[in-house]
Coordinates of C-alpha atoms (C1' of nucleotides) in Angstrom, one line a residue:
Chain A
M1 CA 216.6 244.8 116.2
V2 CA 215.2 241.0 116.3
P3 CA 216.0 238.9 113.3
D4 CA 213.2 237.4 110.8
H5 CA 214.1 233.8 112.0
Y6 CA 211.4 234.4 115.1
L7 CA 209.0 235.7 112.2
K8 CA 208.8 232.4 110.0
L9 CA 206.4 230.0 110.7
D10 CA 209.0 226.8 111.4
N11 CA 210.2 228.6 113.6
Q12 CA 206.5 229.0 115.5
F13 CA 205.8 227.3 118.8
C14 CA 202.0 227.9 118.8
F15 CA 201.4 227.2 115.3
P16 CA 202.2 223.8 115.8
V17 CA 199.7 223.6 118.9
Y18 CA 197.0 225.7 117.0
A19 CA 197.4 222.8 113.8
L20 CA 197.6 219.9 116.4
S21 CA 194.4 221.2 117.5
R22 CA 192.7 220.9 114.7
E23 CA 194.2 217.8 114.1
I24 CA 192.9 216.4 116.8
I25 CA 189.4 217.3 116.5
Q26 CA 189.6 215.7 112.5
L27 CA 190.5 212.5 114.1
Y28 CA 187.8 212.8 116.8
R29 CA 185.3 213.5 113.9
K30 CA 186.1 209.7 112.9
F31 CA 184.2 208.3 116.0
L32 CA 181.6 211.2 116.9
D33 CA 180.2 211.2 113.1
E34 CA 178.7 207.5 114.7
L35 CA 177.4 209.3 117.4
D36 CA 175.8 212.1 115.7
I37 CA 177.8 215.1 118.2
T38 CA 180.7 217.3 117.6
Y39 CA 184.4 217.6 120.0
P40 CA 182.4 219.9 121.5
Q41 CA 179.4 218.4 122.7
Y42 CA 181.7 214.6 123.5
L43 CA 183.4 217.7 125.7
V44 CA 180.5 218.0 127.8
L45 CA 178.9 215.0 128.0
M46 CA 182.5 213.9 129.3
V47 CA 181.6 216.3 131.5
L48 CA 178.3 214.7 133.2
W49 CA 179.1 211.2 133.0
Q50 CA 181.9 211.7 135.5
H51 CA 179.1 213.7 137.5
D52 CA 175.4 214.6 136.2
K53 CA 173.9 217.5 137.0
Q54 CA 175.5 220.6 136.4
T55 CA 175.4 224.0 136.7
V56 CA 176.0 226.3 133.3
N57 CA 178.7 227.6 135.1
Q58 CA 180.6 224.5 136.8
L59 CA 181.0 223.2 132.8
G60 CA 181.7 226.1 131.3
D61 CA 184.4 226.6 134.4
K62 CA 185.3 222.8 133.7
L63 CA 185.9 223.0 129.9
L64 CA 186.8 227.0 130.1
L65 CA 183.9 227.7 127.6
D66 CA 181.3 230.8 128.5
S67 CA 178.0 231.1 128.2
G68 CA 177.7 232.5 124.3
T69 CA 179.5 229.2 123.7
L70 CA 177.7 227.1 125.9
T71 CA 174.2 228.1 125.5
P72 CA 173.4 226.9 121.9
L73 CA 175.2 224.0 122.0
L74 CA 173.7 223.1 125.2
K75 CA 170.5 224.3 123.3
R76 CA 171.8 221.7 120.6
L77 CA 172.1 218.7 122.4
E78 CA 169.0 219.4 123.7
Q79 CA 167.2 218.8 120.8
K80 CA 169.5 215.9 119.9
A81 CA 167.6 214.2 123.5
L82 CA 170.3 214.1 125.3
V83 CA 170.2 216.6 128.0
N84 CA 167.6 218.1 130.2
R85 CA 167.8 221.7 130.8
N86 CA 165.8 223.3 133.7
R87 CA 166.0 226.2 135.9
S88 CA 167.1 225.8 139.8
K89 CA 164.1 226.5 141.4
A90 CA 166.9 227.2 144.0
D91 CA 167.9 230.1 142.5
E92 CA 165.6 231.1 138.7
R93 CA 168.8 232.7 137.5
V94 CA 170.9 229.1 137.5
V95 CA 170.2 226.6 134.5
E96 CA 170.9 222.8 135.3
I97 CA 171.7 220.9 132.5
S98 CA 171.1 216.8 133.1
L99 CA 172.0 214.1 131.2
T100 CA 169.2 211.4 129.9
A101 CA 168.3 207.9 129.5
A102 CA 170.2 208.3 126.1
G103 CA 172.7 210.7 127.4
A104 CA 173.8 208.4 129.6
Q105 CA 173.7 205.5 127.8
L106 CA 175.7 206.9 125.3
K107 CA 178.8 207.0 127.5
E108 CA 178.9 203.6 126.4
N109 CA 179.4 203.6 122.6
A110 CA 182.0 206.0 123.6
R111 CA 183.9 203.6 125.6
R112 CA 186.3 202.5 123.1
I113 CA 187.0 206.0 122.0
P114 CA 190.2 207.6 124.2
K115 CA 192.3 203.9 123.4
E116 CA 191.2 204.2 119.0
M117 CA 192.5 208.1 119.2
F118 CA 195.8 207.6 121.4
D119 CA 196.6 204.4 119.1
L120 CA 195.5 206.7 115.6
L121 CA 197.8 209.7 116.8
G122 CA 201.4 207.3 116.7
I123 CA 202.9 208.8 119.9
T124 CA 203.9 206.7 123.0
L125 CA 202.9 207.9 125.9
E126 CA 205.2 208.9 127.0
E127 CA 205.2 211.6 125.0
M128 CA 201.6 212.0 125.9
E129 CA 201.9 212.6 129.6
M130 CA 204.6 215.7 128.1
L131 CA 201.6 217.3 126.5
K132 CA 199.3 217.6 128.8
S133 CA 201.6 218.4 131.3
I134 CA 203.3 221.5 129.5
A135 CA 200.1 222.4 127.9
H136 CA 199.1 223.0 132.0
K137 CA 201.4 224.4 133.3
V138 CA 201.1 226.8 130.9
L139 CA 197.2 226.9 132.1
K140 CA 197.4 227.4 135.2
Y141 CA 200.6 230.3 135.0
N142 CA 197.8 231.9 133.2
A143 CA 195.5 231.1 135.6
R144 CA 197.2 232.6 138.1
E145 CA 197.9 235.9 136.0
Q146 CA 194.2 236.8 135.0
K147 CA 193.7 235.7 138.9
G148 CA 196.4 238.6 140.2
Chain B
M1 CA 185.7 196.1 128.9
V2 CA 188.0 199.8 129.2
P3 CA 187.3 201.6 133.0
D4 CA 185.8 204.7 133.7
H5 CA 188.9 206.2 133.7
Y6 CA 189.7 206.7 130.2
L7 CA 185.7 208.7 130.0
K8 CA 187.6 211.7 132.4
L9 CA 188.0 214.9 131.9
D10 CA 191.5 214.8 133.7
N11 CA 192.6 212.0 132.4
Q12 CA 192.2 213.6 128.1
F13 CA 195.2 213.7 126.2
C14 CA 193.7 216.2 123.7
F15 CA 191.7 218.7 126.2
P16 CA 194.6 220.4 127.5
V17 CA 195.9 220.4 123.3
Y18 CA 192.3 221.9 122.8
A19 CA 192.5 224.2 125.4
L20 CA 195.9 225.1 125.2
S21 CA 195.4 226.5 121.4
R22 CA 192.6 228.5 122.7
E23 CA 194.4 229.9 125.6
I24 CA 196.9 230.3 123.1
I25 CA 194.8 232.5 120.3
Q26 CA 193.5 234.3 123.6
L27 CA 197.5 235.9 124.2
Y28 CA 197.8 237.0 121.6
R29 CA 194.9 238.9 121.4
K30 CA 197.2 240.7 123.2
F31 CA 199.0 242.3 120.6
L32 CA 197.5 241.3 117.7
D33 CA 194.2 243.4 118.7
E34 CA 196.5 245.7 118.2
L35 CA 197.8 245.7 114.8
D36 CA 194.0 245.6 114.2
I37 CA 194.1 241.4 113.0
T38 CA 193.5 237.6 114.2
Y39 CA 195.2 235.4 114.7
P40 CA 194.6 233.0 111.7
Q41 CA 195.0 236.6 109.7
Y42 CA 198.4 236.7 111.4
L43 CA 199.4 233.1 110.5
V44 CA 199.3 234.3 106.1
L45 CA 200.6 237.7 107.0
M46 CA 203.6 235.2 108.2
V47 CA 203.8 233.0 105.5
L48 CA 203.5 236.2 103.4
W49 CA 206.4 237.7 105.1
Q50 CA 208.7 234.9 104.7
H51 CA 207.2 235.0 100.7
D52 CA 205.8 237.3 99.5
K53 CA 203.0 236.5 96.2
Q54 CA 201.2 233.6 96.9
T55 CA 198.6 231.5 95.6
V56 CA 194.8 231.1 97.6
N57 CA 196.5 227.0 97.9
Q58 CA 200.4 227.1 98.4
L59 CA 198.6 229.4 102.0
G60 CA 196.4 226.6 102.1
D61 CA 199.1 223.6 101.6
K62 CA 201.5 225.3 104.7
L63 CA 198.3 226.8 107.1
L64 CA 196.7 223.1 106.6
L65 CA 193.1 225.4 106.0
D66 CA 191.1 224.4 102.5
S67 CA 189.6 227.5 101.2
G68 CA 186.3 227.4 102.1
T69 CA 188.5 229.3 105.1
L70 CA 190.5 231.5 103.5
T71 CA 188.2 232.9 101.1
P72 CA 186.8 235.1 103.3
L73 CA 189.8 235.4 105.6
L74 CA 191.6 237.0 102.5
K75 CA 188.9 239.5 101.4
R76 CA 188.9 240.3 105.5
L77 CA 192.5 240.4 104.8
E78 CA 192.2 243.1 101.7
Q79 CA 189.2 245.3 103.0
K80 CA 192.0 246.2 105.6
A81 CA 194.2 246.9 102.9
L82 CA 197.0 244.9 103.7
V83 CA 197.6 242.2 100.5
N84 CA 196.4 241.9 96.9
R85 CA 193.8 239.5 95.5
N86 CA 194.5 239.2 91.8
R87 CA 193.8 236.3 88.9
S88 CA 196.4 234.7 88.1
K89 CA 196.9 235.9 83.9
A90 CA 199.0 232.5 83.1
D91 CA 195.8 229.8 84.7
E92 CA 192.5 232.7 85.5
R93 CA 191.8 229.7 88.4
V94 CA 193.7 230.8 91.0
V95 CA 193.8 234.1 92.8
E96 CA 197.5 235.3 94.0
I97 CA 197.8 236.7 96.5
S98 CA 200.2 239.5 97.3
L99 CA 201.0 242.0 100.2
T100 CA 200.7 245.3 99.9
A101 CA 202.8 248.6 100.8
A102 CA 200.8 248.8 104.5
G103 CA 200.8 245.0 104.9
A104 CA 204.4 244.5 104.2
Q105 CA 205.0 247.8 106.6
L106 CA 203.2 245.3 109.7
K107 CA 205.5 243.4 109.6
E108 CA 208.4 245.4 111.8
N109 CA 205.1 245.6 114.5
A110 CA 205.1 242.4 114.6
R111 CA 208.9 241.8 114.8
R112 CA 208.5 242.3 118.5
I113 CA 205.3 239.6 119.5
P114 CA 207.2 236.3 119.4
K115 CA 209.6 237.4 121.7
E116 CA 207.1 238.8 124.5
M117 CA 204.6 235.8 123.6
F118 CA 207.2 233.6 124.3
D119 CA 207.5 235.6 128.2
L120 CA 204.2 235.6 128.2
L121 CA 203.5 231.2 128.1
G122 CA 205.7 230.5 130.8
I123 CA 207.6 227.8 130.1
T124 CA 211.8 226.7 129.0
L125 CA 212.9 226.6 125.6
E126 CA 212.7 222.2 126.3
E127 CA 209.1 222.5 126.4
M128 CA 208.9 224.3 123.7
E129 CA 210.6 222.5 121.5
M130 CA 209.5 219.4 123.0
L131 CA 205.7 220.6 122.4
K132 CA 206.7 221.5 118.5
S133 CA 208.0 218.4 118.0
I134 CA 205.8 216.3 119.5
A135 CA 203.2 218.0 117.4
H136 CA 205.0 217.7 114.0
K137 CA 205.1 213.8 114.8
V138 CA 201.4 213.7 114.8
L139 CA 200.8 215.8 111.8
K140 CA 203.4 214.3 109.8
Y141 CA 202.0 210.7 111.5
N142 CA 198.1 212.0 110.2
A143 CA 199.2 213.8 107.0
R144 CA 200.8 210.1 105.7
E145 CA 198.1 208.0 106.3
Q146 CA 195.9 210.7 104.7
K147 CA 198.1 209.7 101.5
G148 CA 198.6 206.3 101.9
Chain C
dA1 C1' 161.8 247.8 153.4
dG2 C1' 164.1 248.8 149.6
dC3 C1' 167.6 249.6 146.0
dA4 C1' 172.5 249.5 144.5
dA5 C1' 175.6 246.3 142.8
dT6 C1' 176.5 241.4 141.6
dT7 C1' 175.5 237.1 139.9
dA8 C1' 173.5 233.8 136.3
dG9 C1' 172.4 233.0 132.0
dA10 C1' 171.2 234.7 127.4
dT11 C1' 172.0 237.2 122.7
dT12 C1' 174.3 239.7 119.2
dG13 C1' 177.1 240.4 116.0
dT14 C1' 181.9 239.0 113.9
dG15 C1' 185.5 235.5 112.6
dC16 C1' 186.8 231.0 112.0
dA17 C1' 187.0 226.1 110.4
dC18 C1' 184.9 222.2 107.5
dA19 C1' 181.8 219.3 105.0
dA20 C1' 179.7 219.7 100.5
dT21 C1' 178.9 221.7 96.3
dT22 C1' 179.3 224.6 92.3
dT23 C1' 180.8 227.5 89.0
dA24 C1' 184.5 228.2 85.9
dA25 C1' 189.4 227.6 83.3
dA26 C1' 192.8 224.1 82.5
dT27 C1' 193.9 219.3 80.5
dG28 C1' 194.0 214.8 78.4
dG29 C1' 192.7 212.0 75.6
dA30 C1' 190.0 209.6 71.5
Chain D
dT1 C1' 189.1 219.4 67.6
dC2 C1' 185.8 218.1 71.2
dC3 C1' 184.7 216.4 75.8
dA4 C1' 185.2 213.7 80.3
dT5 C1' 188.5 214.1 83.5
dT6 C1' 190.6 217.5 86.8
dT7 C1' 191.4 221.9 89.2
dA8 C1' 191.6 226.2 91.9
dA9 C1' 188.0 229.5 94.8
dA10 C1' 183.4 230.6 95.6
dT11 C1' 179.4 229.4 98.1
dT12 C1' 176.8 227.0 101.1
dG13 C1' 175.1 226.3 105.8
dT14 C1' 176.6 224.7 110.3
dG15 C1' 178.8 224.7 115.1
dC16 C1' 181.6 226.7 118.0
dA17 C1' 184.2 230.4 120.3
dC18 C1' 184.1 234.4 122.4
dA19 C1' 183.2 240.1 123.3
dA20 C1' 180.3 242.9 123.9
dT21 C1' 176.0 243.7 125.7
dC22 C1' 171.6 242.4 127.9
dT23 C1' 167.6 240.2 130.8
dA24 C1' 165.9 238.3 135.4
dA25 C1' 166.9 237.0 139.7
dT26 C1' 169.3 237.4 144.2
dT27 C1' 171.4 239.7 147.7
dG28 C1' 174.1 243.0 150.6
dC29 C1' 174.1 247.5 152.8
dT30 C1' 171.1 251.0 155.5

DNA sequence: AGCAATTAGATTGTGCACAATTTAAATGGA
DNA sequence: TCCATTTAAATTGTGCACAATCTAATTGCT
């Protein structure tokens, strides 16, 4: 019989990750409110800042989000005049997302965020790298499972 | 000038945590669908399994959730006949949440979940402890900031 | 060419999260 | 005792997440 121990909140491994994720998004709010964007919108812009003009699918692959989440989010970014949404002429099913001048410009205002977030978190570089590598391990492990 | 490097998705510390949190909730779904509950509902039940009869505030303190999230969630648990919601007689503002027989019984069906989840994640015990301790550090650090 | 199967994205519906406001009960002076 | 202040939940409104379904365009097969 599995003991009660394993069902206590304090002994959970997953709850801290879930709580940490919400805490991080909360800390981002401080910076992102000034830019009038949300954290998921910031992630989309970050992907576009690195490589402009991507399809909804390509954004979804990188952010692990589906069209049910991205379509309305991208429409809100379009309303804020930060991105353009255009049907591809080569394949009418595909929607290409590109940055507007304002969307590209926002990158400069966002530049200071990663460093300030790191300071806010109060952890060491080593801990950060450890966290990243464990997260990647789980995500990669389970991505493999889904295909096989 | 902060270099572009820091604004690339691959170099983010926060995105992996956010993606990992969603992946974990996704993996839980496999088990929780059978119990017809969601992950946040499971967390509430876990708190009640450890200590029955708590106020909405007490649940919120432990799970770091407010009444805007908990009130509708608890109403759904009530509809499933897993918890009771009763106004305290000593203080009419307070709502006390307690397990029904079915809610208490569900603990037995949930008992196997933590072990199976651990197996699914594909990480070592050491990595799990590391992840927990870093999450706790950030959460505690920022809880302190909010008060000071 | 014609049509089934596939693919990209949009839509619908449910359930969190969370800010901001509201309501009602309790408390703490003056 | 009276009333401003505080407190506990509930409510309202916005924005994700995500399953399931739908629509329309494309591809592949014969």
